[in-house]
Amino acid sequence: MTGCLRLTQESGPDAATPISDTATTQSTTITDGTTVPQRQSVSDLFELEWSTDRQMGSIQVHRNSLYGESGSTVRKFFRETGELQWETTPEHGREDNLIQSVQPTESVVCVLERSDPDTDEPVRLFGVDPRDGAELWYLEGEFAQWFTSSNPFAASDQYAAFAQQNTDNSTTNIWTVDIRTGERLSKTTIDEDDEDTDIRFVRTVLIHGEKLLLFGNKVEVRDVATGSVLSTTELDLSHALIDGDWIYAGGSSVAKLSIDGLEPSWRTEVPSRTTAIPAVSDEQNKLVVGTKTGVRCFDTSTGDAEWEYRTAGEVSDYDGGVELVDGVVWVFDDAGHLSVIDLGSGDPIYDEQQKSNSDNPSDMIASGSKLYLSLADSSDRPQTEIPRGTSAMSITME
């Protein structure tokens, strides 16, 4: 399916977006959802590259392929055309278990499975062949009913790591694996009641070379192979990403850290704790973070707050999060609203509820000049002009 996808801003009374409010706080322009300003370009906002009715979660891009999961199945598409390359259910996957996250690498696609909350079964990590989806190895962990966030899992070309929190939240296990063989390298247990433990919980896991970076109530660096602690930084940062030589992270504050020594280039306090992995535009020197009330934009050079946009619901990675494409911010909140915002000004471009809270979570990821969006059919909301299933879109605004 190809053509021009046209969106109009015929928002109903429950549409949460869009007024330009003249109020400012700390030189930050605040926009919230009450009325929708007219934008001439909104009628020609997106070009639909392709669309399929297969809805997926944990969408990831690697080279020319798009990966994702649907229940207990992993799928791989050609990202330029949307053609399905393969789909597979891991050989040792349990019938009632769901896939929590997919992380593709050059030689192995790492697949993290979680147990159904009603079953006493251990979590499993699989390695599948990116060429055909065949299972290469699997690792059985321990029983856990819940994971510490929507993104406690990371993979590099050599390692994978994930955090696993016990049901009563008292302890967290951190596992590292050699993805070439499936061999477990280390397991570390963090006890929240242990006064000798610096870090008490983990919300994001990153791998950089031979280092494992843990983000939670503090930032901890460990040896990825042994699990031994190398350093601890007294910063409450829960959501983070690596961008070149820098780490951008959010929690009770937003910070830019050097990737080697974790030295802050700047740190800015925020009134509302961040709730999603940040998104960065190196071209425009902008950092956008999701919070319980919307999204905030910062200058990446200085940390100065530039604008805030208030959404209908909390912005989290579980329901889409924040992505940047060609100077435009895409936000999916947990109330089911898709908001499109001008990165430079914070002005709203489009906002419409796409689904209800009872629908399956949505997901999206940006790569180059395209946005890949996956959206389930909604039983409680009328169909919008955003396609159901998985689609590739690009901005056509002038």
PDB file of C-alpha atoms in Angstrom, residues 91-346:
ATOM      1  CA  GLU A  91      11.658 -23.967  19.763  1.00  0.00           C
ATOM      2  CA  HIS A  92      12.003 -23.953  23.555  1.00  0.00           C
ATOM      3  CA  GLY A  93       9.446 -21.197  24.151  1.00  0.00           C
ATOM      4  CA  ARG A  94       6.511 -22.110  26.385  1.00  0.00           C
ATOM      5  CA  GLU A  95       3.046 -22.052  24.946  1.00  0.00           C
ATOM      6  CA  ASP A  96       1.609 -19.446  27.323  1.00  0.00           C
ATOM      7  CA  ASN A  97       4.687 -17.242  27.606  1.00  0.00           C
ATOM      8  CA  LEU A  98       4.974 -13.871  25.912  1.00  0.00           C
ATOM      9  CA  ILE A  99       8.009 -12.266  24.297  1.00  0.00           C
ATOM     10  CA  GLN A 100       9.010  -9.150  26.205  1.00  0.00           C
ATOM     11  CA  SER A 101      11.756  -7.698  24.024  1.00  0.00           C
ATOM     12  CA  VAL A 102      13.702  -8.273  20.811  1.00  0.00           C
ATOM     13  CA  GLN A 103      17.275  -7.019  20.277  1.00  0.00           C
ATOM     14  CA  PRO A 104      18.836  -7.724  16.857  1.00  0.00           C
ATOM     15  CA  THR A 105      22.609  -7.805  16.365  1.00  0.00           C
ATOM     16  CA  GLU A 106      24.815  -8.690  13.394  1.00  0.00           C
ATOM     17  CA  SER A 107      25.008 -12.425  14.138  1.00  0.00           C
ATOM     18  CA  VAL A 108      22.169 -13.162  16.586  1.00  0.00           C
ATOM     19  CA  VAL A 109      18.688 -11.846  17.295  1.00  0.00           C
ATOM     20  CA  CYS A 110      18.294 -11.891  21.086  1.00  0.00           C
ATOM     21  CA  VAL A 111      14.763 -12.618  22.274  1.00  0.00           C
ATOM     22  CA  LEU A 112      13.724 -12.172  25.910  1.00  0.00           C
ATOM     23  CA  GLU A 113      10.660 -14.134  26.990  1.00  0.00           C
ATOM     24  CA  ARG A 114       8.762 -13.486  30.194  1.00  0.00           C
ATOM     25  CA  SER A 115       6.453 -15.813  32.059  1.00  0.00           C
ATOM     26  CA  ASP A 116       2.732 -15.370  32.215  1.00  0.00           C
ATOM     27  CA  PRO A 117       1.874 -13.720  35.591  1.00  0.00           C
ATOM     28  CA  ASP A 118      -0.316 -16.694  36.525  1.00  0.00           C
ATOM     29  CA  THR A 119       2.325 -19.359  35.954  1.00  0.00           C
ATOM     30  CA  ASP A 120       5.337 -20.277  38.042  1.00  0.00           C
ATOM     31  CA  GLU A 121       7.822 -20.492  35.179  1.00  0.00           C
ATOM     32  CA  PRO A 122      11.331 -19.074  34.731  1.00  0.00           C
ATOM     33  CA  VAL A 123      12.184 -16.420  32.207  1.00  0.00           C
ATOM     34  CA  ARG A 124      14.062 -17.510  29.078  1.00  0.00           C
ATOM     35  CA  LEU A 125      16.489 -15.802  26.722  1.00  0.00           C
ATOM     36  CA  PHE A 126      16.817 -17.079  23.150  1.00  0.00           C
ATOM     37  CA  GLY A 127      19.281 -16.508  20.350  1.00  0.00           C
ATOM     38  CA  VAL A 128      17.810 -16.913  16.861  1.00  0.00           C
ATOM     39  CA  ASP A 129      19.494 -16.787  13.469  1.00  0.00           C
ATOM     40  CA  PRO A 130      18.800 -13.455  11.683  1.00  0.00           C
ATOM     41  CA  ARG A 131      18.863 -15.261   8.329  1.00  0.00           C
ATOM     42  CA  ASP A 132      15.919 -17.612   8.915  1.00  0.00           C
ATOM     43  CA  GLY A 133      14.763 -17.283  12.554  1.00  0.00           C
ATOM     44  CA  ALA A 134      16.059 -20.716  13.593  1.00  0.00           C
ATOM     45  CA  GLU A 135      16.785 -21.062  17.310  1.00  0.00           C
ATOM     46  CA  LEU A 136      20.537 -21.138  17.994  1.00  0.00           C
ATOM     47  CA  TRP A 137      20.500 -21.420  21.791  1.00  0.00           C
ATOM     48  CA  TYR A 138      18.409 -20.678  24.854  1.00  0.00           C
ATOM     49  CA  LEU A 139      19.130 -19.804  28.481  1.00  0.00           C
ATOM     50  CA  GLU A 140      16.726 -20.463  31.323  1.00  0.00           C
ATOM     51  CA  GLY A 141      16.747 -17.946  34.137  1.00  0.00           C
ATOM     52  CA  GLU A 142      14.517 -17.808  37.199  1.00  0.00           C
ATOM     53  CA  PHE A 143      10.848 -17.230  37.827  1.00  0.00           C
ATOM     54  CA  ALA A 144       9.756 -13.598  37.720  1.00  0.00           C
ATOM     55  CA  GLN A 145       6.254 -12.210  37.266  1.00  0.00           C
ATOM     56  CA  TRP A 146       7.310  -8.710  36.299  1.00  0.00           C
ATOM     57  CA  PHE A 147      10.162  -6.866  34.635  1.00  0.00           C
ATOM     58  CA  THR A 148      11.669  -3.672  35.951  1.00  0.00           C
ATOM     59  CA  SER A 149      10.709  -1.543  32.940  1.00  0.00           C
ATOM     60  CA  SER A 150       9.796  -1.866  29.289  1.00  0.00           C
ATOM     61  CA  ASN A 151      13.470  -1.699  28.371  1.00  0.00           C
ATOM     62  CA  PRO A 152      15.643  -3.526  30.941  1.00  0.00           C
ATOM     63  CA  PHE A 153      17.347  -5.487  28.172  1.00  0.00           C
ATOM     64  CA  ALA A 154      20.315  -4.654  25.952  1.00  0.00           C
ATOM     65  CA  ALA A 155      22.522  -6.443  23.447  1.00  0.00           C
ATOM     66  CA  SER A 156      25.803  -5.710  21.692  1.00  0.00           C
ATOM     67  CA  ASP A 157      27.645  -7.738  19.062  1.00  0.00           C
ATOM     68  CA  GLN A 158      29.073  -9.908  21.857  1.00  0.00           C
ATOM     69  CA  TYR A 159      26.919  -9.578  24.963  1.00  0.00           C
ATOM     70  CA  ALA A 160      23.336  -9.416  26.174  1.00  0.00           C
ATOM     71  CA  ALA A 161      22.168  -8.274  29.594  1.00  0.00           C
ATOM     72  CA  PHE A 162      18.813  -8.033  31.318  1.00  0.00           C
ATOM     73  CA  ALA A 163      17.412  -7.142  34.734  1.00  0.00           C
ATOM     74  CA  GLN A 164      14.783  -9.301  36.419  1.00  0.00           C
ATOM     75  CA  GLN A 165      12.880  -8.004  39.444  1.00  0.00           C
ATOM     76  CA  ASN A 166      11.197 -10.309  41.955  1.00  0.00           C
ATOM     77  CA  THR A 167       7.456 -10.049  42.468  1.00  0.00           C
ATOM     78  CA  ASP A 168       7.754  -8.335  45.860  1.00  0.00           C
ATOM     79  CA  ASN A 169      10.309  -5.857  44.405  1.00  0.00           C
ATOM     80  CA  SER A 170      12.797  -6.819  47.139  1.00  0.00           C
ATOM     81  CA  THR A 171      15.566  -8.120  44.876  1.00  0.00           C
ATOM     82  CA  THR A 172      16.697  -7.688  41.287  1.00  0.00           C
ATOM     83  CA  ASN A 173      18.844 -10.151  39.328  1.00  0.00           C
ATOM     84  CA  ILE A 174      21.166  -8.849  36.602  1.00  0.00           C
ATOM     85  CA  TRP A 175      22.192 -11.429  34.005  1.00  0.00           C
ATOM     86  CA  THR A 176      24.887 -11.161  31.338  1.00  0.00           C
ATOM     87  CA  VAL A 177      25.252 -13.622  28.462  1.00  0.00           C
ATOM     88  CA  ASP A 178      27.716 -14.307  25.645  1.00  0.00           C
ATOM     89  CA  ILE A 179      25.377 -14.140  22.644  1.00  0.00           C
ATOM     90  CA  ARG A 180      27.764 -16.099  20.410  1.00  0.00           C
ATOM     91  CA  THR A 181      27.334 -19.238  22.527  1.00  0.00           C
ATOM     92  CA  GLY A 182      24.400 -18.549  24.857  1.00  0.00           C
ATOM     93  CA  GLU A 183      26.695 -19.062  27.856  1.00  0.00           C
ATOM     94  CA  ARG A 184      25.774 -17.244  31.050  1.00  0.00           C
ATOM     95  CA  LEU A 185      28.664 -15.028  32.105  1.00  0.00           C
ATOM     96  CA  SER A 186      27.429 -13.522  35.350  1.00  0.00           C
ATOM     97  CA  LYS A 187      24.449 -13.158  37.627  1.00  0.00           C
ATOM     98  CA  THR A 188      24.300 -10.397  40.234  1.00  0.00           C
ATOM     99  CA  THR A 189      21.576 -10.025  42.853  1.00  0.00           C
ATOM    100  CA  ILE A 190      20.687  -6.585  44.182  1.00  0.00           C
ATOM    101  CA  ASP A 191      18.836  -6.533  47.520  1.00  0.00           C
ATOM    102  CA  GLU A 192      16.903  -3.328  48.166  1.00  0.00           C
ATOM    103  CA  ASP A 193      17.195  -3.902  51.936  1.00  0.00           C
ATOM    104  CA  ASP A 194      20.972  -4.343  51.853  1.00  0.00           C
ATOM    105  CA  GLU A 195      22.526  -1.152  53.233  1.00  0.00           C
ATOM    106  CA  ASP A 196      25.875  -2.082  51.681  1.00  0.00           C
ATOM    107  CA  THR A 197      24.371  -2.062  48.183  1.00  0.00           C
ATOM    108  CA  ASP A 198      24.814   1.250  46.376  1.00  0.00           C
ATOM    109  CA  ILE A 199      22.224   0.705  43.664  1.00  0.00           C
ATOM    110  CA  ARG A 200      18.837  -0.562  44.886  1.00  0.00           C
ATOM    111  CA  PHE A 201      16.861  -0.943  41.637  1.00  0.00           C
ATOM    112  CA  VAL A 202      17.492  -0.941  37.887  1.00  0.00           C
ATOM    113  CA  ARG A 203      15.309   0.659  35.206  1.00  0.00           C
ATOM    114  CA  THR A 204      17.635   0.740  32.166  1.00  0.00           C
ATOM    115  CA  VAL A 205      20.497  -1.526  31.075  1.00  0.00           C
ATOM    116  CA  LEU A 206      23.107  -0.415  28.511  1.00  0.00           C
ATOM    117  CA  ILE A 207      26.234  -2.126  27.163  1.00  0.00           C
ATOM    118  CA  HIS A 208      29.274  -0.135  26.038  1.00  0.00           C
ATOM    119  CA  GLY A 209      32.277  -2.234  25.039  1.00  0.00           C
ATOM    120  CA  GLU A 210      33.197  -4.354  28.058  1.00  0.00           C
ATOM    121  CA  LYS A 211      31.116  -2.265  30.445  1.00  0.00           C
ATOM    122  CA  LEU A 212      27.589  -2.825  31.717  1.00  0.00           C
ATOM    123  CA  LEU A 213      25.783   0.400  32.674  1.00  0.00           C
ATOM    124  CA  LEU A 214      22.898   0.196  35.145  1.00  0.00           C
ATOM    125  CA  PHE A 215      20.524   3.129  35.660  1.00  0.00           C
ATOM    126  CA  GLY A 216      18.206   3.365  38.662  1.00  0.00           C
ATOM    127  CA  ASN A 217      18.398   5.201  41.967  1.00  0.00           C
ATOM    128  CA  LYS A 218      22.127   5.521  41.097  1.00  0.00           C
ATOM    129  CA  VAL A 219      24.264   4.901  38.025  1.00  0.00           C
ATOM    130  CA  GLU A 220      26.516   1.880  38.328  1.00  0.00           C
ATOM    131  CA  VAL A 221      29.201   0.597  35.963  1.00  0.00           C
ATOM    132  CA  ARG A 222      30.108  -3.098  36.050  1.00  0.00           C
ATOM    133  CA  ASP A 223      32.376  -5.402  34.112  1.00  0.00           C
ATOM    134  CA  VAL A 224      29.998  -7.029  31.649  1.00  0.00           C
ATOM    135  CA  ALA A 225      31.714 -10.426  31.799  1.00  0.00           C
ATOM    136  CA  THR A 226      32.201 -10.756  35.566  1.00  0.00           C
ATOM    137  CA  GLY A 227      29.535  -8.457  37.003  1.00  0.00           C
ATOM    138  CA  SER A 228      32.064  -6.796  39.320  1.00  0.00           C
ATOM    139  CA  VAL A 229      31.377  -3.155  40.205  1.00  0.00           C
ATOM    140  CA  LEU A 230      33.781  -0.664  38.589  1.00  0.00           C
ATOM    141  CA  SER A 231      32.227   2.644  39.692  1.00  0.00           C
ATOM    142  CA  THR A 232      29.082   4.229  41.110  1.00  0.00           C
ATOM    143  CA  THR A 233      27.731   7.710  40.414  1.00  0.00           C
ATOM    144  CA  GLU A 234      25.322   9.408  42.829  1.00  0.00           C
ATOM    145  CA  LEU A 235      22.686  10.346  40.265  1.00  0.00           C
ATOM    146  CA  ASP A 236      19.049   9.256  40.262  1.00  0.00           C
ATOM    147  CA  LEU A 237      18.683   8.530  36.539  1.00  0.00           C
ATOM    148  CA  SER A 238      16.319   5.801  35.366  1.00  0.00           C
ATOM    149  CA  HIS A 239      16.077   6.176  31.566  1.00  0.00           C
ATOM    150  CA  ALA A 240      19.124   6.556  29.342  1.00  0.00           C
ATOM    151  CA  LEU A 241      20.552   6.175  25.860  1.00  0.00           C
ATOM    152  CA  ILE A 242      24.016   6.346  24.307  1.00  0.00           C
ATOM    153  CA  ASP A 243      24.566   8.941  21.573  1.00  0.00           C
ATOM    154  CA  GLY A 244      28.149   8.988  20.293  1.00  0.00           C
ATOM    155  CA  ASP A 245      30.475  10.002  23.138  1.00  0.00           C
ATOM    156  CA  TRP A 246      27.612  11.003  25.427  1.00  0.00           C
ATOM    157  CA  ILE A 247      24.888   9.462  27.520  1.00  0.00           C
ATOM    158  CA  TYR A 248      21.609  11.331  27.862  1.00  0.00           C
ATOM    159  CA  ALA A 249      19.545  10.275  30.851  1.00  0.00           C
ATOM    160  CA  GLY A 250      16.500  11.268  32.862  1.00  0.00           C
ATOM    161  CA  GLY A 251      15.022  10.547  36.261  1.00  0.00           C
ATOM    162  CA  SER A 252      14.543  13.120  39.006  1.00  0.00           C
ATOM    163  CA  SER A 253      16.691  15.316  36.748  1.00  0.00           C
ATOM    164  CA  VAL A 254      17.894  15.307  33.133  1.00  0.00           C
ATOM    165  CA  ALA A 255      21.634  14.994  32.460  1.00  0.00           C
ATOM    166  CA  LYS A 256      24.302  14.713  29.779  1.00  0.00           C
ATOM    167  CA  LEU A 257      27.171  12.448  30.869  1.00  0.00           C
ATOM    168  CA  SER A 258      30.495  11.573  29.271  1.00  0.00           C
ATOM    169  CA  ILE A 259      30.422   7.947  28.213  1.00  0.00           C
ATOM    170  CA  ASP A 260      33.830   7.083  29.691  1.00  0.00           C
ATOM    171  CA  GLY A 261      33.837   8.684  33.134  1.00  0.00           C
ATOM    172  CA  LEU A 262      30.130   9.511  33.509  1.00  0.00           C
ATOM    173  CA  GLU A 263      31.131  13.089  34.261  1.00  0.00           C
ATOM    174  CA  PRO A 264      28.123  15.426  33.889  1.00  0.00           C
ATOM    175  CA  SER A 265      28.418  18.050  31.157  1.00  0.00           C
ATOM    176  CA  TRP A 266      25.232  19.496  32.631  1.00  0.00           C
ATOM    177  CA  ARG A 267      22.318  18.446  34.819  1.00  0.00           C
ATOM    178  CA  THR A 268      18.905  20.114  34.957  1.00  0.00           C
ATOM    179  CA  GLU A 269      16.259  19.507  37.629  1.00  0.00           C
ATOM    180  CA  VAL A 270      12.740  18.753  36.364  1.00  0.00           C
ATOM    181  CA  PRO A 271       9.415  19.161  38.204  1.00  0.00           C
ATOM    182  CA  SER A 272       8.039  15.851  36.905  1.00  0.00           C
ATOM    183  CA  ARG A 273      10.110  12.664  36.843  1.00  0.00           C
ATOM    184  CA  THR A 274      10.968  11.298  33.402  1.00  0.00           C
ATOM    185  CA  THR A 275       9.195   8.111  32.370  1.00  0.00           C
ATOM    186  CA  ALA A 276      10.670   7.165  28.967  1.00  0.00           C
ATOM    187  CA  ILE A 277      13.966   6.751  27.126  1.00  0.00           C
ATOM    188  CA  PRO A 278      15.043  10.195  25.791  1.00  0.00           C
ATOM    189  CA  ALA A 279      15.283  11.075  22.102  1.00  0.00           C
ATOM    190  CA  VAL A 280      18.127  13.220  20.691  1.00  0.00           C
ATOM    191  CA  SER A 281      18.567  15.348  17.569  1.00  0.00           C
ATOM    192  CA  ASP A 282      22.256  16.094  16.996  1.00  0.00           C
ATOM    193  CA  GLU A 283      21.375  18.309  14.016  1.00  0.00           C
ATOM    194  CA  GLN A 284      19.172  20.636  16.064  1.00  0.00           C
ATOM    195  CA  ASN A 285      20.916  20.161  19.431  1.00  0.00           C
ATOM    196  CA  LYS A 286      17.665  19.085  21.083  1.00  0.00           C
ATOM    197  CA  LEU A 287      16.893  16.487  23.743  1.00  0.00           C
ATOM    198  CA  VAL A 288      13.279  15.413  24.342  1.00  0.00           C
ATOM    199  CA  VAL A 289      12.185  13.429  27.389  1.00  0.00           C
ATOM    200  CA  GLY A 290       8.825  11.886  28.314  1.00  0.00           C
ATOM    201  CA  THR A 291       7.204  12.503  31.704  1.00  0.00           C
ATOM    202  CA  LYS A 292       3.975  11.681  33.542  1.00  0.00           C
ATOM    203  CA  THR A 293       2.428  14.868  32.157  1.00  0.00           C
ATOM    204  CA  GLY A 294       3.913  15.160  28.662  1.00  0.00           C
ATOM    205  CA  VAL A 295       7.256  15.862  26.996  1.00  0.00           C
ATOM    206  CA  ARG A 296      10.004  18.424  27.687  1.00  0.00           C
ATOM    207  CA  CYS A 297      12.690  19.704  25.335  1.00  0.00           C
ATOM    208  CA  PHE A 298      16.224  20.760  26.345  1.00  0.00           C
ATOM    209  CA  ASP A 299      19.239  22.254  24.589  1.00  0.00           C
ATOM    210  CA  THR A 300      21.847  19.463  24.388  1.00  0.00           C
ATOM    211  CA  SER A 301      24.748  21.922  24.704  1.00  0.00           C
ATOM    212  CA  THR A 302      23.592  23.760  27.836  1.00  0.00           C
ATOM    213  CA  GLY A 303      20.779  21.729  29.384  1.00  0.00           C
ATOM    214  CA  ASP A 304      18.478  24.765  29.229  1.00  0.00           C
ATOM    215  CA  ALA A 305      14.782  23.897  29.127  1.00  0.00           C
ATOM    216  CA  GLU A 306      13.139  25.159  25.936  1.00  0.00           C
ATOM    217  CA  TRP A 307       9.519  24.019  25.887  1.00  0.00           C
ATOM    218  CA  GLU A 308       7.014  21.614  27.410  1.00  0.00           C
ATOM    219  CA  TYR A 309       4.045  19.927  25.758  1.00  0.00           C
ATOM    220  CA  ARG A 310       1.316  18.441  27.950  1.00  0.00           C
ATOM    221  CA  THR A 311      -0.208  15.199  26.741  1.00  0.00           C
ATOM    222  CA  ALA A 312      -3.432  13.398  27.631  1.00  0.00           C
ATOM    223  CA  GLY A 313      -1.586  10.640  29.494  1.00  0.00           C
ATOM    224  CA  GLU A 314       1.808   9.511  30.754  1.00  0.00           C
ATOM    225  CA  VAL A 315       4.510   9.064  28.134  1.00  0.00           C
ATOM    226  CA  SER A 316       6.223   5.702  28.600  1.00  0.00           C
ATOM    227  CA  ASP A 317       8.211   3.247  26.493  1.00  0.00           C
ATOM    228  CA  TYR A 318       5.569   0.607  27.195  1.00  0.00           C
ATOM    229  CA  ASP A 319       3.086   2.475  25.002  1.00  0.00           C
ATOM    230  CA  GLY A 320       5.278   4.012  22.305  1.00  0.00           C
ATOM    231  CA  GLY A 321       7.344   6.706  24.025  1.00  0.00           C
ATOM    232  CA  VAL A 322       9.114   9.500  22.125  1.00  0.00           C
ATOM    233  CA  GLU A 323      10.779   9.500  18.694  1.00  0.00           C
ATOM    234  CA  LEU A 324      12.295  12.231  16.485  1.00  0.00           C
ATOM    235  CA  VAL A 325      12.120  12.335  12.667  1.00  0.00           C
ATOM    236  CA  ASP A 326      13.213  15.276  10.497  1.00  0.00           C
ATOM    237  CA  GLY A 327      12.645  17.975  13.103  1.00  0.00           C
ATOM    238  CA  VAL A 328       9.348  16.546  14.290  1.00  0.00           C
ATOM    239  CA  VAL A 329       8.581  14.931  17.673  1.00  0.00           C
ATOM    240  CA  TRP A 330       6.287  11.906  17.726  1.00  0.00           C
ATOM    241  CA  VAL A 331       4.728  10.999  21.078  1.00  0.00           C
ATOM    242  CA  PHE A 332       2.442   8.107  21.999  1.00  0.00           C
ATOM    243  CA  ASP A 333       0.994   8.367  25.522  1.00  0.00           C
ATOM    244  CA  ASP A 334      -0.788   5.768  27.641  1.00  0.00           C
ATOM    245  CA  ALA A 335      -4.163   7.418  26.978  1.00  0.00           C
ATOM    246  CA  GLY A 336      -3.779   6.338  23.352  1.00  0.00           C
ATOM    247  CA  HIS A 337      -3.052   9.775  21.884  1.00  0.00           C
ATOM    248  CA  LEU A 338      -0.540  10.208  19.080  1.00  0.00           C
ATOM    249  CA  SER A 339       0.883  13.743  19.251  1.00  0.00           C
ATOM    250  CA  VAL A 340       3.116  15.283  16.587  1.00  0.00           C
ATOM    251  CA  ILE A 341       5.056  18.387  17.660  1.00  0.00           C
ATOM    252  CA  ASP A 342       7.465  20.785  15.979  1.00  0.00           C
ATOM    253  CA  LEU A 343      10.865  20.117  17.569  1.00  0.00           C
ATOM    254  CA  GLY A 344      12.142  23.671  17.207  1.00  0.00           C
ATOM    255  CA  SER A 345       9.162  25.534  18.634  1.00  0.00           C
ATOM    256  CA  GLY A 346       7.132  23.001  20.627  1.00  0.00           C
TER     257      GLY A 346
END
